[in-house]
XYZ file of C-alpha atoms in Angstrom:
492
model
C 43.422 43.117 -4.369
C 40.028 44.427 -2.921
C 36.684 42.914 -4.481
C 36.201 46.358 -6.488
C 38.841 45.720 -8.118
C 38.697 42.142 -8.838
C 34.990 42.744 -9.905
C 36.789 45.076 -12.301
C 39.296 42.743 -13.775
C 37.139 39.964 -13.988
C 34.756 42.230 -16.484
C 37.347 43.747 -18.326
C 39.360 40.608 -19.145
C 36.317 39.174 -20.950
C 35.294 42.286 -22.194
C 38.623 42.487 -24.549
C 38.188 39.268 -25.467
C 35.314 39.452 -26.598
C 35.411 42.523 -28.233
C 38.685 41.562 -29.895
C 36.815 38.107 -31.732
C 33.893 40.106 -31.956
C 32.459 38.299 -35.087
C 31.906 40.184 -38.366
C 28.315 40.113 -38.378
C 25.837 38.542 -37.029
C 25.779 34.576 -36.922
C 22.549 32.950 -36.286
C 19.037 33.084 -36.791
C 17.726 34.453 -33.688
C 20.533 37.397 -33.761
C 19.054 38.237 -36.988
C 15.361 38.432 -35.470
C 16.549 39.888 -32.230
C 17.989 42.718 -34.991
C 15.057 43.329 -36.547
C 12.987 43.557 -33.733
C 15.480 46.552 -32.029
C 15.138 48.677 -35.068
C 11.092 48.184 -35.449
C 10.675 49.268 -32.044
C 12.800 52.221 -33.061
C 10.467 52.723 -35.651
C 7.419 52.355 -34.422
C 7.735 52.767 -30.458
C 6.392 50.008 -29.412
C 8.180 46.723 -28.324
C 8.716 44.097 -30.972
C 9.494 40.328 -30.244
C 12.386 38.739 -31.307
C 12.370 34.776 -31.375
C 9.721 33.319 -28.663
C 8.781 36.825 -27.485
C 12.299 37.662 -25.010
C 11.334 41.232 -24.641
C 13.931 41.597 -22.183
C 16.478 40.550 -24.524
C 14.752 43.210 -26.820
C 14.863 46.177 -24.056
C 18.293 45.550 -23.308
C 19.455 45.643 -26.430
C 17.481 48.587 -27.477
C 19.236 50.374 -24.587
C 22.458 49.779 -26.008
C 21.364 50.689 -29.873
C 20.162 53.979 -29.331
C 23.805 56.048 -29.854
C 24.083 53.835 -33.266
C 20.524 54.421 -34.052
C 21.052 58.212 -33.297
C 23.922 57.943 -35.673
C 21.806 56.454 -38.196
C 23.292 52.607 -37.877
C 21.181 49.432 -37.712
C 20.878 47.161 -35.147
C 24.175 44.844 -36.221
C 27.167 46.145 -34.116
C 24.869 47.120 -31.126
C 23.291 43.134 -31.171
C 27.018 41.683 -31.541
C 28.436 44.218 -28.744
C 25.490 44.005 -26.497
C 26.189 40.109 -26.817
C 29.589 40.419 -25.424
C 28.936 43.512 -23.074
C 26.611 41.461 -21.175
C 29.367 38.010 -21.103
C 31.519 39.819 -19.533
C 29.234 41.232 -17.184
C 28.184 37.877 -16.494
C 31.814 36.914 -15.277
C 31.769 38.784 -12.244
C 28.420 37.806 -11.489
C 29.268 34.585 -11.376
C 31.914 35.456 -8.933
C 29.800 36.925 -6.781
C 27.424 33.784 -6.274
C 30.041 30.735 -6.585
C 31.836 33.037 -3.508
C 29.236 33.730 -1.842
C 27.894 29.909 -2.269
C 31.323 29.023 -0.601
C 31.731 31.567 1.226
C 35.861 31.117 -0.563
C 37.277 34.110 -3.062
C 39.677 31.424 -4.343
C 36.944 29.484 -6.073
C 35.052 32.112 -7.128
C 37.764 33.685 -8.756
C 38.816 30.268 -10.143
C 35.136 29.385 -11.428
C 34.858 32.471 -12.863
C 37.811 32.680 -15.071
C 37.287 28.549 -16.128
C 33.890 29.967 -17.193
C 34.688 32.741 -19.147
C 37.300 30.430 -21.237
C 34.907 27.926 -21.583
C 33.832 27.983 -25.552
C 30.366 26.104 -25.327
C 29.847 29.790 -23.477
C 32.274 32.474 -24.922
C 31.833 31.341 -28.614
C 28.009 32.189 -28.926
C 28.520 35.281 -27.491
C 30.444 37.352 -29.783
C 27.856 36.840 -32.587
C 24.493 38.277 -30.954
C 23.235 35.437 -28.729
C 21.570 36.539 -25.673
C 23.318 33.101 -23.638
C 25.298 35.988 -21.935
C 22.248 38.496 -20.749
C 20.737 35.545 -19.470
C 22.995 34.047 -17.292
C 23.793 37.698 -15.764
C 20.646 37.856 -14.655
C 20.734 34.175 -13.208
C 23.794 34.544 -11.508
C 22.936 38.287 -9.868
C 19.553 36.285 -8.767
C 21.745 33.629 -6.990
C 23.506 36.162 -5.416
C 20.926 38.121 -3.868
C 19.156 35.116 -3.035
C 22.250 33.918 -0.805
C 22.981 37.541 0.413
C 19.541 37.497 1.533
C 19.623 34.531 3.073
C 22.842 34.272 4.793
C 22.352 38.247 5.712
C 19.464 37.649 6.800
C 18.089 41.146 4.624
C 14.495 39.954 3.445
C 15.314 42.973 0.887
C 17.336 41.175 -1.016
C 15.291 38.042 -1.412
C 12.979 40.288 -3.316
C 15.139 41.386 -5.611
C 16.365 38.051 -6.105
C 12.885 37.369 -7.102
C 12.207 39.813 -9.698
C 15.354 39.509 -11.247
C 15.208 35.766 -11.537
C 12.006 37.053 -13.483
C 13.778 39.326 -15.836
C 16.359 36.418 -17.033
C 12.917 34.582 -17.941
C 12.280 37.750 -20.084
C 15.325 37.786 -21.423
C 15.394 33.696 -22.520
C 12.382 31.533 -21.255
C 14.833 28.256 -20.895
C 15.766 29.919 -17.631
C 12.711 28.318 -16.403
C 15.118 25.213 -15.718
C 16.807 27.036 -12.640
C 13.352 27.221 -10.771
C 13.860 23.523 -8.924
C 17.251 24.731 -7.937
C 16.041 28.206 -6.768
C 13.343 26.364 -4.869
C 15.826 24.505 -3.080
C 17.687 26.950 -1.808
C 15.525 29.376 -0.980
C 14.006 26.737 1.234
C 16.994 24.308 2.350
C 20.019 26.599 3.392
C 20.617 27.847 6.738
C 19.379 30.820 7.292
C 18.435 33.658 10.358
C 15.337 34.270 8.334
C 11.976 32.038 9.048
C 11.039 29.593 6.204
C 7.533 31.453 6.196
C 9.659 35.081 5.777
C 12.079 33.692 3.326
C 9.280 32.033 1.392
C 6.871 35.490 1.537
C 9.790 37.454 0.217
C 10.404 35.533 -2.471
C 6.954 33.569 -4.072
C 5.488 36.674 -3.631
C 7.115 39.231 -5.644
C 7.909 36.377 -8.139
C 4.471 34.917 -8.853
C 3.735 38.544 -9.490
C 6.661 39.446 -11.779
C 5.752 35.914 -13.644
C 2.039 36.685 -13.722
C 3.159 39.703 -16.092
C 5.347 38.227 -18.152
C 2.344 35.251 -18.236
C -0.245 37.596 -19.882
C 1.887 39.293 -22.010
C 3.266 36.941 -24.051
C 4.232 33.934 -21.650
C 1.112 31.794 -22.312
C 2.114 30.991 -25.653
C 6.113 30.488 -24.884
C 4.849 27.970 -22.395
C 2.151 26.319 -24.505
C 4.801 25.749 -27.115
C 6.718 23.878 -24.431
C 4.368 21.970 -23.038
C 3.100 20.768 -26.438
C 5.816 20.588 -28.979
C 3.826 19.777 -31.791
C 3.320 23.277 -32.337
C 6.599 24.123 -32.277
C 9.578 23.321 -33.309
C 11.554 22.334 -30.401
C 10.537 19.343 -27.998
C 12.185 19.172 -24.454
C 12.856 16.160 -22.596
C 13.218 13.783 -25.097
C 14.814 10.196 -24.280
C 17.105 10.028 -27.433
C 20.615 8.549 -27.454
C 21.305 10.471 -30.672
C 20.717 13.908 -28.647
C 23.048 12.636 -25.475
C 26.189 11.718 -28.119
C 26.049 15.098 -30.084
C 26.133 16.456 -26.637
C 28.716 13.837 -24.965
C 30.838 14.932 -28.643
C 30.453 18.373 -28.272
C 31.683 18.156 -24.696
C 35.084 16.375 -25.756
C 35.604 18.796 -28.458
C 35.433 21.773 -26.331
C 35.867 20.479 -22.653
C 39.905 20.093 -21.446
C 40.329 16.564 -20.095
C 41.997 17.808 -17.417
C 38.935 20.215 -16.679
C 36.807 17.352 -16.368
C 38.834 15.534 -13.945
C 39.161 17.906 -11.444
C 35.173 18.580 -11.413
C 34.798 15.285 -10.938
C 37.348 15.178 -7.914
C 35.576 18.621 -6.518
C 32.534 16.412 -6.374
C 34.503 13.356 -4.388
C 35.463 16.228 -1.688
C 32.271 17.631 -1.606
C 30.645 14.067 -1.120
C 33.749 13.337 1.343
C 33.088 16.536 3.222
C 29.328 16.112 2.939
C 29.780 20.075 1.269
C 25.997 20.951 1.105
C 26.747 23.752 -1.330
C 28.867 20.870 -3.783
C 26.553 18.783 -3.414
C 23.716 21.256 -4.812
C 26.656 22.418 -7.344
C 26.883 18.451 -8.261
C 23.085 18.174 -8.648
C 23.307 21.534 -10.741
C 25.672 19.720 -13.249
C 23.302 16.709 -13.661
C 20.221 18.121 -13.930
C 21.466 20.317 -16.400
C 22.552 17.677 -18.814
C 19.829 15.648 -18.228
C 17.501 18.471 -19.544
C 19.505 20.409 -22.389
C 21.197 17.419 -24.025
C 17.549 16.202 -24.530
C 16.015 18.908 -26.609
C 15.065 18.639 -30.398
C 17.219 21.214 -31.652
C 20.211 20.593 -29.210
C 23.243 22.987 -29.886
C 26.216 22.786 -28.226
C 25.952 26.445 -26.815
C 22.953 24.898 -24.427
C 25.612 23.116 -22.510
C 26.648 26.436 -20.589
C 24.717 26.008 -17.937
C 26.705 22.354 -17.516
C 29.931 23.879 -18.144
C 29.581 26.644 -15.363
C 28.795 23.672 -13.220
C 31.494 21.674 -13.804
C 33.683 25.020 -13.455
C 32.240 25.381 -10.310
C 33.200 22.126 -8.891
C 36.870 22.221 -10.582
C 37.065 25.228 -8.658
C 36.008 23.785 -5.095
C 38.773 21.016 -6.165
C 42.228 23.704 -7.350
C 40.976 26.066 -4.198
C 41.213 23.127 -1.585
C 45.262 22.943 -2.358
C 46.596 24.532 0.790
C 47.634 27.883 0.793
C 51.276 27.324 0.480
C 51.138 25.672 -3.014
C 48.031 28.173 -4.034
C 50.994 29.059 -6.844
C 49.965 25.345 -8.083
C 45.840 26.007 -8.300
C 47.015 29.128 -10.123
C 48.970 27.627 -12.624
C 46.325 24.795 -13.259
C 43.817 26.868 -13.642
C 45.915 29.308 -16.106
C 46.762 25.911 -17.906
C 42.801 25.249 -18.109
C 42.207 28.895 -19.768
C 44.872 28.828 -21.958
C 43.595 25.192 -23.271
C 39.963 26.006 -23.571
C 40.760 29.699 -25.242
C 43.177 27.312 -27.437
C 40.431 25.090 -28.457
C 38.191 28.053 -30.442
C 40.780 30.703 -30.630
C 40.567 29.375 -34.367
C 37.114 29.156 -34.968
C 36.652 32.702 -33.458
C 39.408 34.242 -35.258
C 38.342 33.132 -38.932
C 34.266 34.317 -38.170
C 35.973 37.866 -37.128
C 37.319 37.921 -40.363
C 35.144 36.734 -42.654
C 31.455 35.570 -42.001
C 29.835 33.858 -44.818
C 26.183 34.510 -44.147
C 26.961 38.176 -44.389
C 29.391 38.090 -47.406
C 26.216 36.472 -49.122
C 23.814 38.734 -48.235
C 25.621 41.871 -49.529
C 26.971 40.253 -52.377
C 23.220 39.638 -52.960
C 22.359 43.486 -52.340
C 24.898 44.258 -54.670
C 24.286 42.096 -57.630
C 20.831 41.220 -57.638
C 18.005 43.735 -58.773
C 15.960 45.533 -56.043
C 12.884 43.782 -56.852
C 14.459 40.482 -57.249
C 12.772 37.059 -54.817
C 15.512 34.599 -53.525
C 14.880 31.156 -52.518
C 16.437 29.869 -49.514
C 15.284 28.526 -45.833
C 16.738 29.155 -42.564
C 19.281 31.672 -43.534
C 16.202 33.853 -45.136
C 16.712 36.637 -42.152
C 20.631 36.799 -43.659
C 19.170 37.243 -47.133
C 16.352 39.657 -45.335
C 18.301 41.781 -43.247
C 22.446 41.800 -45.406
C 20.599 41.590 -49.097
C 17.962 43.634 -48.258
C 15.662 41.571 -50.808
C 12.353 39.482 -50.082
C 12.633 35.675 -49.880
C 10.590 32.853 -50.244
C 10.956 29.530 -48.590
C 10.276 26.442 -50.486
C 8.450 23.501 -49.086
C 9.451 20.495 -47.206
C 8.981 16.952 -48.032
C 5.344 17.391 -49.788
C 5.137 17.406 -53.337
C 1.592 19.052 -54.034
C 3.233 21.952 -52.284
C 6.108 22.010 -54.414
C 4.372 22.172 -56.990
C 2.698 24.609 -55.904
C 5.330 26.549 -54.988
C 6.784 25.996 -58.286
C 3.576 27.645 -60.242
C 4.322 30.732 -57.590
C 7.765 30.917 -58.819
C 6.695 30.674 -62.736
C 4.213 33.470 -62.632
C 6.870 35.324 -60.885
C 9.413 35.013 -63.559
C 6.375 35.601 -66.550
C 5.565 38.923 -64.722
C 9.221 40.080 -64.774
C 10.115 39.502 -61.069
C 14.148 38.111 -61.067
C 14.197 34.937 -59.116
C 17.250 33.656 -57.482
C 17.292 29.898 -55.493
C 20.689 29.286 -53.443
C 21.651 26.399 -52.431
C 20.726 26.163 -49.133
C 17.585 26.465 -50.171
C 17.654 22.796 -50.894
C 19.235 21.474 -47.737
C 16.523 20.385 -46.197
C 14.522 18.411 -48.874
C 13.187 15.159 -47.710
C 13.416 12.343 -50.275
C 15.134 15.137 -53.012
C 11.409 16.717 -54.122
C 12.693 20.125 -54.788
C 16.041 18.787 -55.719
C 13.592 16.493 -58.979
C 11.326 18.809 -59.374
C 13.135 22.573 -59.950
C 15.138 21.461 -62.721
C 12.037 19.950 -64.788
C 10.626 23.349 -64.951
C 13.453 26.242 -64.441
C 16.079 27.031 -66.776
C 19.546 27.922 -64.584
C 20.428 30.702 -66.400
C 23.427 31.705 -64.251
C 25.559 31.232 -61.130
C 27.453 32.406 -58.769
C 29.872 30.397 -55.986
C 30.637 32.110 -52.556
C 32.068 30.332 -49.321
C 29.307 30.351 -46.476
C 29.314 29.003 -43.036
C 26.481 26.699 -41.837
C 25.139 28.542 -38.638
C 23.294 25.329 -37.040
C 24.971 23.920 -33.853
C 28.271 25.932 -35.300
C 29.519 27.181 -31.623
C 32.561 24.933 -31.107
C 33.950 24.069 -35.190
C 33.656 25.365 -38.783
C 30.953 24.418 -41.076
C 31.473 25.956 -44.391
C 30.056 25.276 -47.538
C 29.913 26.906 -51.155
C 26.797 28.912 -51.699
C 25.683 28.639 -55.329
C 23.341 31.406 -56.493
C 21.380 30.709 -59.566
C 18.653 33.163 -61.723
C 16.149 31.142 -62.591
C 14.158 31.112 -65.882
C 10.643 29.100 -66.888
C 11.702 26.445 -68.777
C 9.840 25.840 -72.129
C 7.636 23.175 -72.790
C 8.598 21.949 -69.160
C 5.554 19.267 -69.104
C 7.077 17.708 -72.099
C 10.535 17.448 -70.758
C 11.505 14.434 -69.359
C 13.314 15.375 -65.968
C 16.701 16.291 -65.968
C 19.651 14.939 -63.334
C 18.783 15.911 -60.088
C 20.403 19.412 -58.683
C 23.422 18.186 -56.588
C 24.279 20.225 -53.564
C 27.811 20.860 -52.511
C 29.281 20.842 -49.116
C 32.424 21.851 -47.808
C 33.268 21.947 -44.112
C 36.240 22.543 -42.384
């Protein structure tokens, strides 16, 4: 089979995949935002940000919206199928630099088809995360960096450059690759001067980053460097974070997977492999960085998994080329186990996805004018129910109380008011959970299974989401509080 065609199948396979699970709507918080931000730029011609600025993520995306905004669609399908369009891209991408790493098609055909199974990496990306785009964009940079380098065609080095860049644009945690960029831009053999490698490559970068820097990157990185403005802290030397991500990695990882990427390391070690050796300091850099943010997920572990791919590659593809039938049938094994592992998961969201089924049973029974309660799933409520929200506070009671004078004067002034359930979850020492029922009447329900979005990649996390109307309660400073609201959760 020639590389064209190879590139071809290792799109396309994904591609169906993907679109085949493609989820029922979209299925996190920054897919929601990312949605949003498309159609306002439609609106008003100019570029919108979606979470932490990505305006690349935003461009892209816009690109592929415009026949459904033509036909008068939102954002939704175009988000969901951009997600996916750009996973499979990434698949031969990642062919193109594991091969040309190794200079071996064997284990970049094998690394790319372990990757594409993986479901820390194929899950996210059939509900509108932008994982996918970014790692396209990585990968193609790796590629050109290596063509340029082993080519010795300075050309390529700057493209390398600028679209290492544009994967920054796209999602700013591709900032962790720089170290790794650095050292192979500087440390492989090459035909090419270190001065002319480095000149084709700082240069055209610094100025692609200098851009990005004064448009919107100042803040993005202030936010990093000082996470007490935001709310995600990198770096941080908790066990808690390293056994969610040690779990999440035996939930979705095949055992045997993990074995042979740690004997692709032992060869590389054994055959003092320069390019295992960077793959090996790829995979524990990785982990040592994203299983140490705040609000670890276990989608963040792609850029581990790809590593680890990698090196179970460099292990099946040593097999001598008489039993290659074995490394093939391994590595089928590994596909068919990983796909096996959130086949499930992917084939119940494609069915039904609770944060949608709530937001347009919302839009359908709930007056136009009417406020609902909630927290993070208020861009569901936003963008499905097409009705304003309100979020209530967290863990301080003058604000809740507060909050709950709002909500009265509201009600008085004939606005409906709805509170869900999740719009207690997070409620540090049960304020809202006292405090609602002293002063609202709940005048009626309604029960609806929902999914939990947060850190829901790999399994299920379902729940029943209660809808109540709210009403002032008389003489509520009289009352003597009522039994705390209990909250409900189901997972499967």
């Amino acid at each position: 089979m020639n590389e064209k065609h190879l590139l071809g199948l290792l799109f396309v396979l994904p591609l169906l995949v993907g679109a085949y699970f493609l989820n029922e709507g979209l299925f996190h918080y920054d897919a929601i935002v990312l949605a949003q931000a498309v159609e306002q730029s439609f609106e008003t011609g100019s570029v919108h940000p979606a979470v932490n600025g990505r305006y690349g993520a935003v461009v892209l995306t816009a690109i592929v919206y415009l026949p459904f905004w033509l036909a008068g669609k939102n954002a939704d399908v175009a988000v969901r199928f951009a997600s996916v369009l750009f996973y499979a891209l990434s698949i031969p991408a990642a062919f193109l630099f594991v091969r040309k790493l190794f200079g071996n098609v064997r284990t970049g055909v094998y690394a790319a088809l372990l990757f594409a199974s993986a479901p820390v990496y194929s899950s996210p990306n059939t509900f509108g995360k932008e994982h996918g785009m970014a790692l396209f964009f990585v990968f193609l940079s790796f590629y050109f960096l290596l063509k340029g380098l082993q080519d010795k065609v300075p050309r390529y080095l700057v493209y390398s450059a600028v679209v290492l860049v544009a994967s920054h644009a796209v999602r700013e945690a591709t900032l962790y690759f720089l170290p790794l960029y650095g050292f192979l831009a500087v440390c492989l053999r090459s035909r090419l001067s270190v001065r002319d490698r480095v000149l084709a490559v700082v240069i055209p970068y610094v100025a692609g980053f200098m851009v990005l820097y004064f448009a919107y990157f100042d803040a993005v990185i202030a936010k990093t460097l000082f996470p007490a403005q935001a709310g995600t802290a990198y770096l941080l030397p908790r066990q808690e974070l390293r056994a969610l991500a040690l779990l999440s990695l035996r939930q979705s990882t095949p055992v045997l997977l993990a074995l042979a990427g740690g004997f692709g390391v032992v060869v590389g070690v054994w055959k003092k492999s320069l390019p295992t050796m960077f793959m090996a300091a790829w995979l524990l850099s990785s982990f040592a960085f994203f299983a140490n943010i705040s609000t670890f997920a276990a989608r963040y572990l792609d850029v581990f998994v790809f590593a680890l791919c990698v090196l179970a590659a460099v292990a099946l593809a040593g097999i001598p080329s008489k039993y290659a039938w074995a490394g093939h049938m391994v590595v089928a094994y590994l596909c068919v186990s990983s796909l096996w592992m959130i086949v499930p998961v992917l084939s119940a969201r494609s069915d039904y996805n609770g944060q949608v089924r709530v937001g347009e049973w919302i839009a359908a029974h709930t007056p136009d004018n009417a406020v609902i309660i909630t927290q993070d799933d208020a861009p569901f409520v936003s963008y499905y129910g097409k009705r304003k929200v309100l979020g209530p506070p967290r863990g301080e009671l003058s604000k809740s109380v507060e909050f709950v004078r709002l909500v009265s004067a509201l009600i008085v002034n004939k606005t409906p008011v709805f509170l869900t359930v999740s719009g207690l979850f997070d409620d540090p020492d049960d304020i809202n959970k006292n405090l609602f029922p002293r002063y609202f009447d709940f005048v009626s329900n309604k029960t609806i299974l929902s999914e939990d979005f947060h850190n829901a990649e790999i399994r299920q996390q379902r729940y029943y989401q209660i809808i109540w109307k709210l009403g002032v309660r008389s003489n509520a400073s009289q009352t003597k509080p009522v039994q705390r609201l209990s909250v409900p959760f189901h997972s499967n």
